[in-house]
Short mmCIF file of C-alpha atoms in Angstrom, two decimals:
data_model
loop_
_atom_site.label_atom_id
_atom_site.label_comp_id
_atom_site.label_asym_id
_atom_site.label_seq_id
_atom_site.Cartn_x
_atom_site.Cartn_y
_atom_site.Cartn_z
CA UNK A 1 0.00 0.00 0.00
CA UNK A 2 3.01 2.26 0.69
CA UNK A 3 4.52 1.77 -2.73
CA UNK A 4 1.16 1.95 -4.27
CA UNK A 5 0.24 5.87 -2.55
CA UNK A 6 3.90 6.35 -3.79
CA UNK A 7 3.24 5.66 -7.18
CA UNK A 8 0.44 7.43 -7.49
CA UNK A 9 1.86 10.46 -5.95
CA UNK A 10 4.56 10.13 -9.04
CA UNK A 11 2.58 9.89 -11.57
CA UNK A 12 -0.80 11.27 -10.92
CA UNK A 13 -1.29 14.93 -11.62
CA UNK A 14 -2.77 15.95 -8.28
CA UNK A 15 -3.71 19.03 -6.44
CA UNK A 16 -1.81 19.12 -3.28
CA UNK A 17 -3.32 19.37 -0.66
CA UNK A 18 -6.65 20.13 -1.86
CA UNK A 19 -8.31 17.50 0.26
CA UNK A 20 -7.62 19.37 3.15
CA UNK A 21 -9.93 22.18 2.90
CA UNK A 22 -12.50 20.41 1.18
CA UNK A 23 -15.97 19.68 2.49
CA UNK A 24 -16.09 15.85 1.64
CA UNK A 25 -19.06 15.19 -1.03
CA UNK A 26 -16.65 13.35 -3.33
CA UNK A 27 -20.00 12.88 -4.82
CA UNK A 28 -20.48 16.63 -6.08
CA UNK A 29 -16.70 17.32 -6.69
CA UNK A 30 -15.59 18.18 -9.70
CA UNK A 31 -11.86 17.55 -8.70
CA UNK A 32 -11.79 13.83 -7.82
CA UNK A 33 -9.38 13.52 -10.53
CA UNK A 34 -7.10 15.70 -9.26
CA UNK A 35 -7.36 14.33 -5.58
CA UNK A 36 -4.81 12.06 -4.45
CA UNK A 37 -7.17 11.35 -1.32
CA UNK A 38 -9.77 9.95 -3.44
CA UNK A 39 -7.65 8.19 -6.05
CA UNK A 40 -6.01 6.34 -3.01
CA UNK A 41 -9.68 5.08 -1.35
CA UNK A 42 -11.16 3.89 -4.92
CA UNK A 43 -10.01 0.41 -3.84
CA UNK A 44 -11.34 0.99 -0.25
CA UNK A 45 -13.60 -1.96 0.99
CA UNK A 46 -17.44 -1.34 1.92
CA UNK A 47 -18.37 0.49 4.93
CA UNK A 48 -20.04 -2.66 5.91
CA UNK A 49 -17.49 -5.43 4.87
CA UNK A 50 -15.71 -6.90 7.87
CA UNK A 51 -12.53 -6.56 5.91
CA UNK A 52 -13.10 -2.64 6.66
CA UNK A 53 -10.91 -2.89 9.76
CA UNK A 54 -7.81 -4.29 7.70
CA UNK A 55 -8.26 -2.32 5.39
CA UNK A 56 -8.02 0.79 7.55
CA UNK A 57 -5.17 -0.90 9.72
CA UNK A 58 -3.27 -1.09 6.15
CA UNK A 59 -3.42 2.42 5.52
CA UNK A 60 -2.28 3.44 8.92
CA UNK A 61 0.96 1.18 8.72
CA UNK A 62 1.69 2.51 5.26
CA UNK A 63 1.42 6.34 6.94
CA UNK A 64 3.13 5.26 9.61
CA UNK A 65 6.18 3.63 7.42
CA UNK A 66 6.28 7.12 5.08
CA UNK A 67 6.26 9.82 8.29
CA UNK A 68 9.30 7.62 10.00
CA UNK A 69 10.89 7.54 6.29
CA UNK A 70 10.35 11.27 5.61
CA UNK A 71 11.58 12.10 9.05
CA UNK A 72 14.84 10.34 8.53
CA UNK A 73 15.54 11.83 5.25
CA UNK A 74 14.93 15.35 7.32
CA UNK A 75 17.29 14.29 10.63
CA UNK A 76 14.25 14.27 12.52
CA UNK A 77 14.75 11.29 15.16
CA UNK A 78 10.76 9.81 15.73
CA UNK A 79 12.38 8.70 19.57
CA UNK A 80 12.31 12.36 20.07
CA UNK A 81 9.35 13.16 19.23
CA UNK A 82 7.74 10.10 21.03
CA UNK A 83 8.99 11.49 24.18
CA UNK A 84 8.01 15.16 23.57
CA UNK A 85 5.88 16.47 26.43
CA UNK A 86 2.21 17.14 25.74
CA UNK A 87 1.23 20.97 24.44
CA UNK A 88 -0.58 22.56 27.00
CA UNK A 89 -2.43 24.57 24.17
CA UNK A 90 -6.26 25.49 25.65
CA UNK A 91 -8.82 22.57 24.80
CA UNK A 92 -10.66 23.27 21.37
CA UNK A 93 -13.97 21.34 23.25
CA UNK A 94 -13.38 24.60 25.18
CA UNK A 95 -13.96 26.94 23.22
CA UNK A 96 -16.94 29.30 23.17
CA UNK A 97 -17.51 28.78 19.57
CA UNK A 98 -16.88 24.90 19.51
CA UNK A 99 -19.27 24.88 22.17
CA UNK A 100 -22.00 26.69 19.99
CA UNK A 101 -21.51 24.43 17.05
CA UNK A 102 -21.15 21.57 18.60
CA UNK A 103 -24.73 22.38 20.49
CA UNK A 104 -26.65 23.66 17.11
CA UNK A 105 -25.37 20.30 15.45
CA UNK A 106 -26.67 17.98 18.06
CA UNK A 107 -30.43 20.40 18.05
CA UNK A 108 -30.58 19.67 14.62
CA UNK A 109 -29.84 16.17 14.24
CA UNK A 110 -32.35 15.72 17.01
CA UNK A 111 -34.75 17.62 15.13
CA UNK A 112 -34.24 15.86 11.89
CA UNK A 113 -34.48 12.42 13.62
CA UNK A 114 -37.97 13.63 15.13
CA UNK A 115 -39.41 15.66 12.39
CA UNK A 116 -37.80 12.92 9.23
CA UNK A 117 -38.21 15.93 7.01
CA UNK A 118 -37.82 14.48 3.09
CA UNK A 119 -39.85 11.19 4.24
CA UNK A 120 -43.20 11.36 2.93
CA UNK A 121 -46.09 9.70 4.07
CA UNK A 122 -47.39 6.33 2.32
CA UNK A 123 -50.84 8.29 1.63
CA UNK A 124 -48.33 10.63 0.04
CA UNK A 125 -46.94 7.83 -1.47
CA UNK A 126 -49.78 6.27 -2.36
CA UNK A 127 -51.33 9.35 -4.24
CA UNK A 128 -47.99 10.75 -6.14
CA UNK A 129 -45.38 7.80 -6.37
CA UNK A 130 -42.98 10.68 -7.98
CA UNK A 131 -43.70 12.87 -5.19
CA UNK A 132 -39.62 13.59 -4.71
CA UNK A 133 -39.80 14.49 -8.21
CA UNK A 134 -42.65 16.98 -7.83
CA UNK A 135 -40.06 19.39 -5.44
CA UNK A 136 -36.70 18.14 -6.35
CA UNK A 137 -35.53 21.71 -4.54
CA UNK A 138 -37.04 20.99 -1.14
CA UNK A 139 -34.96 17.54 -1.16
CA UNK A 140 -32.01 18.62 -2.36
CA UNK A 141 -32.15 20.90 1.05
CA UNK A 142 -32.88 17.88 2.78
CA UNK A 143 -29.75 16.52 1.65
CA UNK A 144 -27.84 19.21 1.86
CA UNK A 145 -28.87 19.66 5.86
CA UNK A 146 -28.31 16.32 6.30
CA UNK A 147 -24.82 16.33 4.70
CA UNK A 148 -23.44 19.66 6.85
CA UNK A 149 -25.02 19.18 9.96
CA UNK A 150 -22.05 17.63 11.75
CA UNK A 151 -19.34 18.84 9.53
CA UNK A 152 -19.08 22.46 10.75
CA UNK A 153 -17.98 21.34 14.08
CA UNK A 154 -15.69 18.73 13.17
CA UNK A 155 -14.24 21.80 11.06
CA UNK A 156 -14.74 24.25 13.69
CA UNK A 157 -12.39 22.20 15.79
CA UNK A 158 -9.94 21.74 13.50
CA UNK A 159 -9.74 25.55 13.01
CA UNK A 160 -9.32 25.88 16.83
CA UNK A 161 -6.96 23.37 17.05
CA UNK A 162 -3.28 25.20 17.29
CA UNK A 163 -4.68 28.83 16.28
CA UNK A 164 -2.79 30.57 18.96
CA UNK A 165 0.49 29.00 17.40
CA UNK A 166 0.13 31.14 14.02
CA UNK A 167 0.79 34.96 13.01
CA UNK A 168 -2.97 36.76 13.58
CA UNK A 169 -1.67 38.58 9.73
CA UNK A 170 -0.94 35.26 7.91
CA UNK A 171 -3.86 34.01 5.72
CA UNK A 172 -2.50 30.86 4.36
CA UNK A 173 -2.80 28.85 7.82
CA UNK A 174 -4.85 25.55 8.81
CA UNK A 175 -6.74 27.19 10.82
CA UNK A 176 -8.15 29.93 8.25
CA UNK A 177 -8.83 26.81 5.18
CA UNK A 178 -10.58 24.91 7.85
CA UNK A 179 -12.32 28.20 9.30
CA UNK A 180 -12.88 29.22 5.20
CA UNK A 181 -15.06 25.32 5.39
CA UNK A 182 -16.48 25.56 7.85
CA UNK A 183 -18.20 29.13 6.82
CA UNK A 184 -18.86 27.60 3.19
CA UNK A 185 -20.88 24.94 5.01
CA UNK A 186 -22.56 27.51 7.08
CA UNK A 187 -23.93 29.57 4.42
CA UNK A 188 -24.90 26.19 2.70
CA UNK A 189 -26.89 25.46 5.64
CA UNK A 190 -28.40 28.42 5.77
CA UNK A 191 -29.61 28.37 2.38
CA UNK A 192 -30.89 24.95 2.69
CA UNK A 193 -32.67 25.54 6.48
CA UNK A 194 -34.23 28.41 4.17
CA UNK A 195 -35.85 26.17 1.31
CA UNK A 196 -37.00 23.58 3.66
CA UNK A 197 -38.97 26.84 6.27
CA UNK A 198 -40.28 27.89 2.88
CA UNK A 199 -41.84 23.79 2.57
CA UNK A 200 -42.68 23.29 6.14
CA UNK A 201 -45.11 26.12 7.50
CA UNK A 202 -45.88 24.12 10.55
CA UNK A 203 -41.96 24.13 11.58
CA UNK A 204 -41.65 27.71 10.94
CA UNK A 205 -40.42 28.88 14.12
CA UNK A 206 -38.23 25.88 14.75
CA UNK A 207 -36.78 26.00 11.65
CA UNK A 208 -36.41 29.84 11.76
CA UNK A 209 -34.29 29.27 15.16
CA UNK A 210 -31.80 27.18 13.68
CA UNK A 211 -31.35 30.11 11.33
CA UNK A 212 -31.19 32.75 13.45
CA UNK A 213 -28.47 30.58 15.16
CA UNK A 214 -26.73 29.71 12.15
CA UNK A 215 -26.00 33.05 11.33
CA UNK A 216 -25.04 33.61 14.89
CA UNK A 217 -22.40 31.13 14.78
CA UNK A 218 -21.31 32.36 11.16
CA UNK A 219 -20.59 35.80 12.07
CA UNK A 220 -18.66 34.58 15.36
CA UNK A 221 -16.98 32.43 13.15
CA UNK A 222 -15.64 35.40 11.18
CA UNK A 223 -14.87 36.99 14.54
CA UNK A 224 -12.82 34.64 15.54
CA UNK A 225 -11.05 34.04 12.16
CA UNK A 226 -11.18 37.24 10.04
CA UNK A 227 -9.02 35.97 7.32
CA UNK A 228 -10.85 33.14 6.79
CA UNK A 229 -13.01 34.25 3.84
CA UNK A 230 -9.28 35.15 2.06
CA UNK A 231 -7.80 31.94 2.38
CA UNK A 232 -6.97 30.26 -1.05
CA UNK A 233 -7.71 26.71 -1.13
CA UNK A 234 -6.01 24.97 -3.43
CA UNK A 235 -7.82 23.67 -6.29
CA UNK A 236 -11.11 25.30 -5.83
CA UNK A 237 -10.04 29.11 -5.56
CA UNK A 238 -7.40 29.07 -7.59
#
């Protein structure tokens, strides 16, 4: 598997890096061909296959083989950095904002998992068997919702993770392409959250909290990262 990732990072004409700052839906991309992230899961097992697990142990040795390599052809001794003492950096999970996120995530998925927006009815059924095909907009929302719901967080984190270690003036940093993300998500959301209030008078006001807090949690995501929005991710703003 190591000589294999090797290969293709020889001859493959990739984008580096661009799988970093991207929000996942290999589904929707338009640069899975440039992706070296995607190119090296295409022979991935099933989600459900019990070889899963070997799989994924596979890919870890092979990472694990290529760091210690790398790191020898740098000087870097891996004892040393094995016995390095933990960062005392603050706690992302403590965050103010990570807190927020992670909060409006878990209201929404428990909203979605009572309300099963998207699932009609089997009268609905029944009467228009095409029925997704009569509002292909409103489920395309659904989807989308579905899709972001956890991944600003997990982003949110990531951009919180280390921040204090980089120059405040410096836009190309990790934590301003996952920030950048996260906010492209958020405005995604926000969109959607709209189409589906627009579909669901009788969830109006529930629906029109989770907006209200969306944008909340956008513009104190700016706040905290106001470079974000410049950030150049590689591939798609380029």
């Amino acid at each position: 598997m190591k000589d294999r990732t090797l290969r293709l990072v020889k001859e493959g004409n990739f984008i580096e890096g661009i799988y970093n700052y991207c929000d996942r839906w290999c589904d929707r991309c338009l640069f899975t061909g440039k992706c070296l992230n995607f190119e090296s899961g295409k022979d991935a097992p099933d989600p459900e296959s019990p070889e899963l697990w070997d799989y994924l142990h596979n890919v870890f040795e092979a990472t694990m083989l290529m760091l210690n390599e790398m790191m020898e052809e740098m000087g870097i001794d891996p004892e040393e950095i094995r016995n390095m003492e933990p960062s005392e950096e603050p706690d992302p999970k403590d965050h103010p904002l990570y807190k927020k996120a992670y909060t409006l995530s878990f209201s929404m998925h428990d909203w979605l998992k009572q309300s099963n927006p998207g699932e009609p009815s089997p009268e609905e059924i029944e009467l228009l068997p095409d029925i997704k095909e009569k509002n292909p907009r409103f489920y395309e929302a659904i989807e989308v919702i579905y899709f972001y719901n956890f991944f600003i967080s997990a982003k949110i984190f990531r951009a919180l993770t280390g921040i204090d270690d980089f120059d405040p003036r410096e836009i190309q940093t990790d934590s301003n392409g996952s920030a950048k993300i996260a906010l492209i998500a958020i405005d995604r959301l926000i969109a959607a959250w709209s189409v589906a209030m627009e579909n669901m008078k009788d969830h109006e006001d529930e629906i029109l909290k989770f907006l209200i807090n969306l944008a909340e949690l956008r513009k104190q995501t700016e706040f905290s990262f106001p470079l974000a929005r410049k950030f150049v991710r590689p591939g798609f703003d380029e």
